[in-house]
Amino acid sequence: MTFINYAAREINCKLVYYGPGLGGKTTNLQCIYAKANPQAKGKLISLATESDRTLFFDFLPLEMGTIRGFRTRFHLYTVPGQVFYDASRRLILKGVDGVAFVADSQAVRMDANVEAIYNLKENLRTQGYELKNLPYVLQLNKRDMPTAVSVEEMTRTLQSQGEPVFEAVATTGEGVFNTLKALARMVLIRLKKGQTQGRATR
Ligand SMILES: Nc1nc2c(ncn2[C@@H]2O[C@H](COP(=O)(O)OP(=O)(O)OP(=O)(O)O)[C@@H](O)[C@H]2O)c(=O)[nH]1
Ligand SMILES: [Mg+2]
């Protein structure tokens, strides 16, 4: 739900990185934070456990410049992937404008990927959304792992609605910006068409 503030001439969009535990969602944000233009990025806020698992979320604001006189910002969030943090995931999906699903390419994580997509669809529904109506991209992360399942098989198993699929190695940054740019573009196109269920304030 894009937040358009007419008085301040600001647009804020919320992008959520979703996926199974340890799939690389936080690493995506860390990479974006490390490589983004210093003027464009705010602070990366991470609420993590001692073992670096996301406890509640990570948050990174990115300035996208001005679009038709409106200062446009993307707010990037990750959810905690661990199964028992479902309430947090639901909360973080509130007001979402686009989702990047970070799948783990390792063979042993295929069930966890499938389960996390199912969980995403369920949790979106509880917020009144349908995945098929949202800008959505699929990232196949950890392509560097020796047990990585083929791109074809992963796409066949995990692609839901013809969404763009990106191969990535978040630890080196490969594919991270392609994923972000594709999702950002989809959100902006939707915004231009006025298809957002945007909250507008005057
Ligand atoms: N080999 C390899 N390791 C990766 C890659 N991406 C992330 N990792 C590692 O996988 C581990 C988990 O990454 P995180 O980014 O913390 O995963 P997450 O999805 O945020 O996990 P939760 O917060 O628990 O949901 C870390 O040790 C990362 O360094 C990758 O592409 N290749
Ligand atoms: Mg995390």
PDB file of C-alpha atoms and ligand atoms in Angstrom:
ATOM      1  CA  MET A   1       0.000   0.000   0.000  1.00  0.00           C
ATOM      2  CA  THR A   2       1.964   2.969  -1.282  1.00  0.00           C
ATOM      3  CA  PHE A   3       1.959   5.954   0.987  1.00  0.00           C
ATOM      4  CA  ILE A   4       1.540   9.142  -1.030  1.00  0.00           C
ATOM      5  CA  ASN A   5       1.850  12.342   0.946  1.00  0.00           C
ATOM      6  CA  TYR A   6       0.632  15.157  -1.298  1.00  0.00           C
ATOM      7  CA  ALA A   7       1.433  17.898   1.191  1.00  0.00           C
ATOM      8  CA  ALA A   8       5.060  16.840   1.589  1.00  0.00           C
ATOM      9  CA  ARG A   9       5.218  15.603  -2.037  1.00  0.00           C
ATOM     10  CA  GLU A  10       6.553  12.224  -0.968  1.00  0.00           C
ATOM     11  CA  ILE A  11       5.935   8.664  -2.081  1.00  0.00           C
ATOM     12  CA  ASN A  12       6.967   5.754   0.146  1.00  0.00           C
ATOM     13  CA  CYS A  13       6.873   2.189  -1.127  1.00  0.00           C
ATOM     14  CA  LYS A  14       7.380  -0.913   0.970  1.00  0.00           C
ATOM     15  CA  LEU A  15       9.296  -3.886  -0.425  1.00  0.00           C
ATOM     16  CA  VAL A  16       9.491  -7.086   1.605  1.00  0.00           C
ATOM     17  CA  TYR A  17      12.106  -9.830   1.267  1.00  0.00           C
ATOM     18  CA  TYR A  18      10.428 -13.104   2.200  1.00  0.00           C
ATOM     19  CA  GLY A  19      11.678 -16.682   2.280  1.00  0.00           C
ATOM     20  CA  PRO A  20      12.836 -19.640   4.337  1.00  0.00           C
ATOM     21  CA  GLY A  21      15.204 -19.300   7.287  1.00  0.00           C
ATOM     22  CA  LEU A  22      18.871 -18.795   6.379  1.00  0.00           C
ATOM     23  CA  GLY A  23      17.997 -18.307   2.698  1.00  0.00           C
ATOM     24  CA  GLY A  24      19.891 -15.026   2.467  1.00  0.00           C
ATOM     25  CA  LYS A  25      17.295 -12.261   2.929  1.00  0.00           C
ATOM     26  CA  THR A  26      19.379 -10.277   5.410  1.00  0.00           C
ATOM     27  CA  THR A  27      22.459 -10.790   3.230  1.00  0.00           C
ATOM     28  CA  ASN A  28      20.572  -9.204   0.298  1.00  0.00           C
ATOM     29  CA  LEU A  29      19.912  -6.077   2.374  1.00  0.00           C
ATOM     30  CA  GLN A  30      23.472  -5.988   3.686  1.00  0.00           C
ATOM     31  CA  CYS A  31      24.756  -6.122   0.134  1.00  0.00           C
ATOM     32  CA  ILE A  32      22.411  -3.347  -1.010  1.00  0.00           C
ATOM     33  CA  TYR A  33      23.466  -1.280   1.979  1.00  0.00           C
ATOM     34  CA  ALA A  34      27.159  -1.854   1.248  1.00  0.00           C
ATOM     35  CA  LYS A  35      26.889  -0.929  -2.420  1.00  0.00           C
ATOM     36  CA  ALA A  36      24.200   1.747  -2.545  1.00  0.00           C
ATOM     37  CA  ASN A  37      25.131   5.329  -3.179  1.00  0.00           C
ATOM     38  CA  PRO A  38      25.798   6.957   0.238  1.00  0.00           C
ATOM     39  CA  GLN A  39      23.361   9.782  -0.541  1.00  0.00           C
ATOM     40  CA  ALA A  40      20.622   7.309  -1.383  1.00  0.00           C
ATOM     41  CA  LYS A  41      20.714   5.096   1.653  1.00  0.00           C
ATOM     42  CA  GLY A  42      19.611   5.508   5.219  1.00  0.00           C
ATOM     43  CA  LYS A  43      20.690   3.332   8.120  1.00  0.00           C
ATOM     44  CA  LEU A  44      20.361  -0.431   7.937  1.00  0.00           C
ATOM     45  CA  ILE A  45      18.517  -1.468  11.048  1.00  0.00           C
ATOM     46  CA  SER A  46      18.735  -5.138  11.980  1.00  0.00           C
ATOM     47  CA  LEU A  47      17.021  -6.754  14.900  1.00  0.00           C
ATOM     48  CA  ALA A  48      18.849 -10.048  15.178  1.00  0.00           C
ATOM     49  CA  THR A  49      19.588 -12.775  17.703  1.00  0.00           C
ATOM     50  CA  GLU A  50      23.144 -13.422  18.887  1.00  0.00           C
ATOM     51  CA  SER A  51      23.518 -15.998  16.140  1.00  0.00           C
ATOM     52  CA  ASP A  52      22.555 -13.411  13.489  1.00  0.00           C
ATOM     53  CA  ARG A  53      19.132 -14.843  12.785  1.00  0.00           C
ATOM     54  CA  THR A  54      16.582 -12.139  12.102  1.00  0.00           C
ATOM     55  CA  LEU A  55      14.477 -11.735  15.216  1.00  0.00           C
ATOM     56  CA  PHE A  56      11.860  -9.264  13.988  1.00  0.00           C
ATOM     57  CA  PHE A  57      13.023  -7.601  10.753  1.00  0.00           C
ATOM     58  CA  ASP A  58      15.769  -5.710   8.941  1.00  0.00           C
ATOM     59  CA  PHE A  59      14.964  -2.308   7.544  1.00  0.00           C
ATOM     60  CA  LEU A  60      16.748  -0.177   4.955  1.00  0.00           C
ATOM     61  CA  PRO A  61      15.360   3.045   3.448  1.00  0.00           C
ATOM     62  CA  LEU A  62      16.535   3.910  -0.075  1.00  0.00           C
ATOM     63  CA  GLU A  63      15.994   7.230  -1.856  1.00  0.00           C
ATOM     64  CA  MET A  64      15.012   6.751  -5.466  1.00  0.00           C
ATOM     65  CA  GLY A  65      15.083  10.412  -6.474  1.00  0.00           C
ATOM     66  CA  THR A  66      12.162  12.505  -7.608  1.00  0.00           C
ATOM     67  CA  ILE A  67       9.325  11.183  -9.726  1.00  0.00           C
ATOM     68  CA  ARG A  68       6.990  13.834 -11.153  1.00  0.00           C
ATOM     69  CA  GLY A  69       7.930  16.182  -8.351  1.00  0.00           C
ATOM     70  CA  PHE A  70       7.471  13.581  -5.633  1.00  0.00           C
ATOM     71  CA  ARG A  71      10.439  12.506  -3.536  1.00  0.00           C
ATOM     72  CA  THR A  72      10.293   8.721  -3.798  1.00  0.00           C
ATOM     73  CA  ARG A  73      11.603   6.302  -1.185  1.00  0.00           C
ATOM     74  CA  PHE A  74      11.677   2.530  -1.017  1.00  0.00           C
ATOM     75  CA  HIS A  75      11.549   0.961   2.386  1.00  0.00           C
ATOM     76  CA  LEU A  76      13.147  -2.472   2.259  1.00  0.00           C
ATOM     77  CA  TYR A  77      12.232  -5.016   4.922  1.00  0.00           C
ATOM     78  CA  THR A  78      13.144  -8.629   5.555  1.00  0.00           C
ATOM     79  CA  VAL A  79      11.005 -11.008   7.551  1.00  0.00           C
ATOM     80  CA  PRO A  80      12.402 -13.569   9.993  1.00  0.00           C
ATOM     81  CA  GLY A  81      12.413 -16.884   8.154  1.00  0.00           C
ATOM     82  CA  GLN A  82      12.245 -19.165  11.164  1.00  0.00           C
ATOM     83  CA  VAL A  83       8.907 -20.947  11.207  1.00  0.00           C
ATOM     84  CA  PHE A  84       7.858 -19.834  14.705  1.00  0.00           C
ATOM     85  CA  TYR A  85       8.071 -16.101  13.930  1.00  0.00           C
ATOM     86  CA  ASP A  86       4.866 -16.148  11.905  1.00  0.00           C
ATOM     87  CA  ALA A  87       3.195 -13.293  13.782  1.00  0.00           C
ATOM     88  CA  SER A  88       6.140 -11.026  12.945  1.00  0.00           C
ATOM     89  CA  ARG A  89       5.946 -11.992   9.296  1.00  0.00           C
ATOM     90  CA  ARG A  90       2.270 -11.091   9.161  1.00  0.00           C
ATOM     91  CA  LEU A  91       2.922  -7.733  10.774  1.00  0.00           C
ATOM     92  CA  ILE A  92       5.747  -6.892   8.378  1.00  0.00           C
ATOM     93  CA  LEU A  93       3.517  -7.657   5.379  1.00  0.00           C
ATOM     94  CA  LYS A  94       1.113  -4.881   6.380  1.00  0.00           C
ATOM     95  CA  GLY A  95       1.099  -2.218   3.692  1.00  0.00           C
ATOM     96  CA  VAL A  96       3.390  -4.188   1.362  1.00  0.00           C
ATOM     97  CA  ASP A  97       3.837  -2.923  -2.224  1.00  0.00           C
ATOM     98  CA  GLY A  98       6.071  -5.685  -3.583  1.00  0.00           C
ATOM     99  CA  VAL A  99       7.671  -8.957  -2.528  1.00  0.00           C
ATOM    100  CA  ALA A 100      11.023 -10.543  -3.389  1.00  0.00           C
ATOM    101  CA  PHE A 101      11.044 -14.215  -2.495  1.00  0.00           C
ATOM    102  CA  VAL A 102      14.582 -15.360  -1.631  1.00  0.00           C
ATOM    103  CA  ALA A 103      14.747 -19.103  -2.237  1.00  0.00           C
ATOM    104  CA  ASP A 104      17.636 -21.235  -1.003  1.00  0.00           C
ATOM    105  CA  SER A 105      19.033 -23.281  -3.903  1.00  0.00           C
ATOM    106  CA  GLN A 106      20.323 -26.125  -1.741  1.00  0.00           C
ATOM    107  CA  ALA A 107      18.520 -29.414  -2.382  1.00  0.00           C
ATOM    108  CA  VAL A 108      17.816 -29.926   1.327  1.00  0.00           C
ATOM    109  CA  ARG A 109      15.954 -26.593   1.451  1.00  0.00           C
ATOM    110  CA  MET A 110      13.423 -27.258  -1.323  1.00  0.00           C
ATOM    111  CA  ASP A 111      10.684 -28.275   1.104  1.00  0.00           C
ATOM    112  CA  ALA A 112      11.399 -25.167   3.184  1.00  0.00           C
ATOM    113  CA  ASN A 113      11.124 -23.000   0.037  1.00  0.00           C
ATOM    114  CA  VAL A 114       7.775 -24.522  -0.909  1.00  0.00           C
ATOM    115  CA  GLU A 115       6.501 -24.148   2.634  1.00  0.00           C
ATOM    116  CA  ALA A 116       7.617 -20.502   2.797  1.00  0.00           C
ATOM    117  CA  ILE A 117       5.793 -19.635  -0.438  1.00  0.00           C
ATOM    118  CA  TYR A 118       2.662 -21.267   0.908  1.00  0.00           C
ATOM    119  CA  ASN A 119       3.141 -19.299   4.128  1.00  0.00           C
ATOM    120  CA  LEU A 120       3.597 -16.067   2.156  1.00  0.00           C
ATOM    121  CA  LYS A 121       0.325 -16.613   0.284  1.00  0.00           C
ATOM    122  CA  GLU A 122      -1.513 -17.448   3.496  1.00  0.00           C
ATOM    123  CA  ASN A 123      -0.147 -14.461   5.390  1.00  0.00           C
ATOM    124  CA  LEU A 124      -0.913 -12.088   2.529  1.00  0.00           C
ATOM    125  CA  ARG A 125      -4.477 -13.338   2.557  1.00  0.00           C
ATOM    126  CA  THR A 126      -4.836 -12.558   6.250  1.00  0.00           C
ATOM    127  CA  GLN A 127      -3.896  -8.974   5.315  1.00  0.00           C
ATOM    128  CA  GLY A 128      -6.407  -8.912   2.472  1.00  0.00           C
ATOM    129  CA  TYR A 129      -3.893  -9.322  -0.367  1.00  0.00           C
ATOM    130  CA  GLU A 130      -3.419 -11.907  -3.089  1.00  0.00           C
ATOM    131  CA  LEU A 131       0.119 -12.646  -4.241  1.00  0.00           C
ATOM    132  CA  LYS A 132      -1.037 -12.697  -7.847  1.00  0.00           C
ATOM    133  CA  ASN A 133      -2.089  -9.059  -7.582  1.00  0.00           C
ATOM    134  CA  LEU A 134       1.239  -7.873  -6.189  1.00  0.00           C
ATOM    135  CA  PRO A 135       4.553  -7.012  -7.875  1.00  0.00           C
ATOM    136  CA  TYR A 136       6.568 -10.164  -7.181  1.00  0.00           C
ATOM    137  CA  VAL A 137       9.982 -11.557  -8.134  1.00  0.00           C
ATOM    138  CA  LEU A 138      11.645 -14.868  -7.361  1.00  0.00           C
ATOM    139  CA  GLN A 139      15.328 -14.959  -6.462  1.00  0.00           C
ATOM    140  CA  LEU A 140      17.192 -18.274  -6.552  1.00  0.00           C
ATOM    141  CA  ASN A 141      19.944 -17.567  -4.054  1.00  0.00           C
ATOM    142  CA  LYS A 142      23.019 -19.575  -3.074  1.00  0.00           C
ATOM    143  CA  ARG A 143      23.754 -20.574  -6.664  1.00  0.00           C
ATOM    144  CA  ASP A 144      27.352 -21.128  -5.516  1.00  0.00           C
ATOM    145  CA  MET A 145      26.421 -24.101  -3.322  1.00  0.00           C
ATOM    146  CA  PRO A 146      27.588 -27.493  -4.596  1.00  0.00           C
ATOM    147  CA  THR A 147      24.186 -29.050  -3.972  1.00  0.00           C
ATOM    148  CA  ALA A 148      22.291 -26.297  -5.808  1.00  0.00           C
ATOM    149  CA  VAL A 149      19.237 -27.622  -7.631  1.00  0.00           C
ATOM    150  CA  SER A 150      19.062 -26.661 -11.330  1.00  0.00           C
ATOM    151  CA  VAL A 151      17.445 -23.359 -12.256  1.00  0.00           C
ATOM    152  CA  GLU A 152      14.930 -25.212 -14.436  1.00  0.00           C
ATOM    153  CA  GLU A 153      13.812 -27.486 -11.637  1.00  0.00           C
ATOM    154  CA  MET A 154      13.616 -24.678  -9.100  1.00  0.00           C
ATOM    155  CA  THR A 155      11.620 -22.513 -11.480  1.00  0.00           C
ATOM    156  CA  ARG A 156       9.249 -25.387 -12.193  1.00  0.00           C
ATOM    157  CA  THR A 157       8.739 -25.992  -8.483  1.00  0.00           C
ATOM    158  CA  LEU A 158       8.675 -22.457  -7.119  1.00  0.00           C
ATOM    159  CA  GLN A 159       7.463 -20.070  -9.811  1.00  0.00           C
ATOM    160  CA  SER A 160       3.859 -19.139  -9.008  1.00  0.00           C
ATOM    161  CA  GLN A 161       2.627 -16.709 -11.613  1.00  0.00           C
ATOM    162  CA  GLY A 162       5.187 -16.202 -14.369  1.00  0.00           C
ATOM    163  CA  GLU A 163       7.188 -13.816 -12.185  1.00  0.00           C
ATOM    164  CA  PRO A 164      10.752 -12.912 -13.196  1.00  0.00           C
ATOM    165  CA  VAL A 165      13.368 -15.307 -11.818  1.00  0.00           C
ATOM    166  CA  PHE A 166      16.879 -14.194 -10.834  1.00  0.00           C
ATOM    167  CA  GLU A 167      19.894 -16.279  -9.945  1.00  0.00           C
ATOM    168  CA  ALA A 168      21.906 -14.854  -7.075  1.00  0.00           C
ATOM    169  CA  VAL A 169      24.829 -15.289  -4.736  1.00  0.00           C
ATOM    170  CA  ALA A 170      23.949 -12.714  -2.110  1.00  0.00           C
ATOM    171  CA  THR A 171      27.290 -13.097  -0.325  1.00  0.00           C
ATOM    172  CA  THR A 172      29.112 -11.759  -3.404  1.00  0.00           C
ATOM    173  CA  GLY A 173      26.287  -9.489  -4.537  1.00  0.00           C
ATOM    174  CA  GLU A 174      25.595 -11.378  -7.739  1.00  0.00           C
ATOM    175  CA  GLY A 175      21.975 -10.941  -8.780  1.00  0.00           C
ATOM    176  CA  VAL A 176      21.091  -8.783  -5.785  1.00  0.00           C
ATOM    177  CA  PHE A 177      20.597  -5.527  -7.664  1.00  0.00           C
ATOM    178  CA  ASN A 178      18.902  -7.242 -10.602  1.00  0.00           C
ATOM    179  CA  THR A 179      16.329  -8.573  -8.170  1.00  0.00           C
ATOM    180  CA  LEU A 180      15.819  -5.214  -6.480  1.00  0.00           C
ATOM    181  CA  LYS A 181      15.658  -3.248  -9.726  1.00  0.00           C
ATOM    182  CA  ALA A 182      13.108  -5.583 -11.289  1.00  0.00           C
ATOM    183  CA  LEU A 183      10.858  -5.400  -8.260  1.00  0.00           C
ATOM    184  CA  ALA A 184      11.248  -1.624  -7.931  1.00  0.00           C
ATOM    185  CA  ARG A 185      10.354  -1.212 -11.590  1.00  0.00           C
ATOM    186  CA  MET A 186       7.237  -3.342 -11.207  1.00  0.00           C
ATOM    187  CA  VAL A 187       6.126  -1.279  -8.209  1.00  0.00           C
ATOM    188  CA  LEU A 188       6.712   2.020 -10.020  1.00  0.00           C
ATOM    189  CA  ILE A 189       4.860   0.875 -13.138  1.00  0.00           C
ATOM    190  CA  ARG A 190       1.919  -0.036 -10.969  1.00  0.00           C
ATOM    191  CA  LEU A 191       2.096   3.307  -9.239  1.00  0.00           C
ATOM    192  CA  LYS A 192       2.041   5.125 -12.560  1.00  0.00           C
ATOM    193  CA  LYS A 193      -0.981   3.167 -13.693  1.00  0.00           C
ATOM    194  CA  GLY A 194      -2.676   4.146 -10.457  1.00  0.00           C
ATOM    195  CA  GLN A 195      -3.398   0.520  -9.636  1.00  0.00           C
ATOM    196  CA  THR A 196      -2.066   0.797  -6.130  1.00  0.00           C
ATOM    197  CA  GLN A 197      -4.519   0.613  -3.293  1.00  0.00           C
ATOM    198  CA  GLY A 198      -2.558   3.613  -2.014  1.00  0.00           C
ATOM    199  CA  ARG A 199      -3.305   5.479   1.113  1.00  0.00           C
ATOM    200  CA  ALA A 200      -3.257   9.112   0.138  1.00  0.00           C
ATOM    201  CA  THR A 201      -3.038  11.987   2.549  1.00  0.00           C
ATOM    202  CA  ARG A 202      -3.506  15.610   1.649  1.00  0.00           C
TER     203      ARG A 202
HETATM  204  N1  LIG B   1      27.243 -19.758   0.124  1.00  0.00           N
HETATM  205  C1  LIG B   1      26.335 -18.803   0.258  1.00  0.00           C
HETATM  206  N2  LIG B   1      25.958 -18.427   1.479  1.00  0.00           N
HETATM  207  C2  LIG B   1      25.024 -17.457   1.571  1.00  0.00           C
HETATM  208  C3  LIG B   1      24.441 -16.839   0.437  1.00  0.00           C
HETATM  209  N3  LIG B   1      23.544 -15.918   0.864  1.00  0.00           N
HETATM  210  C4  LIG B   1      23.572 -15.949   2.204  1.00  0.00           C
HETATM  211  N4  LIG B   1      24.457 -16.874   2.648  1.00  0.00           N
HETATM  212  C5  LIG B   1      24.778 -17.233   4.045  1.00  0.00           C
HETATM  213  O1  LIG B   1      23.650 -17.889   4.604  1.00  0.00           O
HETATM  214  C6  LIG B   1      23.525 -17.563   5.994  1.00  0.00           C
HETATM  215  C7  LIG B   1      22.138 -17.016   6.268  1.00  0.00           C
HETATM  216  O2  LIG B   1      21.970 -15.780   5.583  1.00  0.00           O
HETATM  217  P1  LIG B   1      20.938 -14.669   6.104  1.00  0.00           P
HETATM  218  O3  LIG B   1      21.007 -13.563   5.131  1.00  0.00           O
HETATM  219  O4  LIG B   1      21.168 -14.362   7.532  1.00  0.00           O
HETATM  220  O5  LIG B   1      19.575 -15.470   5.947  1.00  0.00           O
HETATM  221  P2  LIG B   1      18.102 -14.978   6.304  1.00  0.00           P
HETATM  222  O6  LIG B   1      17.246 -15.401   5.167  1.00  0.00           O
HETATM  223  O7  LIG B   1      18.094 -13.529   6.645  1.00  0.00           O
HETATM  224  O8  LIG B   1      17.781 -15.858   7.595  1.00  0.00           O
HETATM  225  P3  LIG B   1      16.658 -15.558   8.749  1.00  0.00           P
HETATM  226  O9  LIG B   1      16.883 -14.171   9.213  1.00  0.00           O
HETATM  227  O10 LIG B   1      16.864 -16.554   9.810  1.00  0.00           O
HETATM  228  O11 LIG B   1      15.346 -15.747   8.070  1.00  0.00           O
HETATM  229  C8  LIG B   1      24.648 -16.579   6.302  1.00  0.00           C
HETATM  230  O12 LIG B   1      25.719 -17.296   6.850  1.00  0.00           O
HETATM  231  C9  LIG B   1      25.013 -16.011   4.934  1.00  0.00           C
HETATM  232  O13 LIG B   1      26.359 -15.585   4.868  1.00  0.00           O
HETATM  233  C10 LIG B   1      24.870 -17.278  -0.853  1.00  0.00           C
HETATM  234  O14 LIG B   1      24.414 -16.833  -1.913  1.00  0.00           O
HETATM  235  N5  LIG B   1      25.804 -18.262  -0.879  1.00  0.00           N
HETATM  236 MG    MG B   2      17.500 -12.499   8.261  1.00  0.00          MG
END
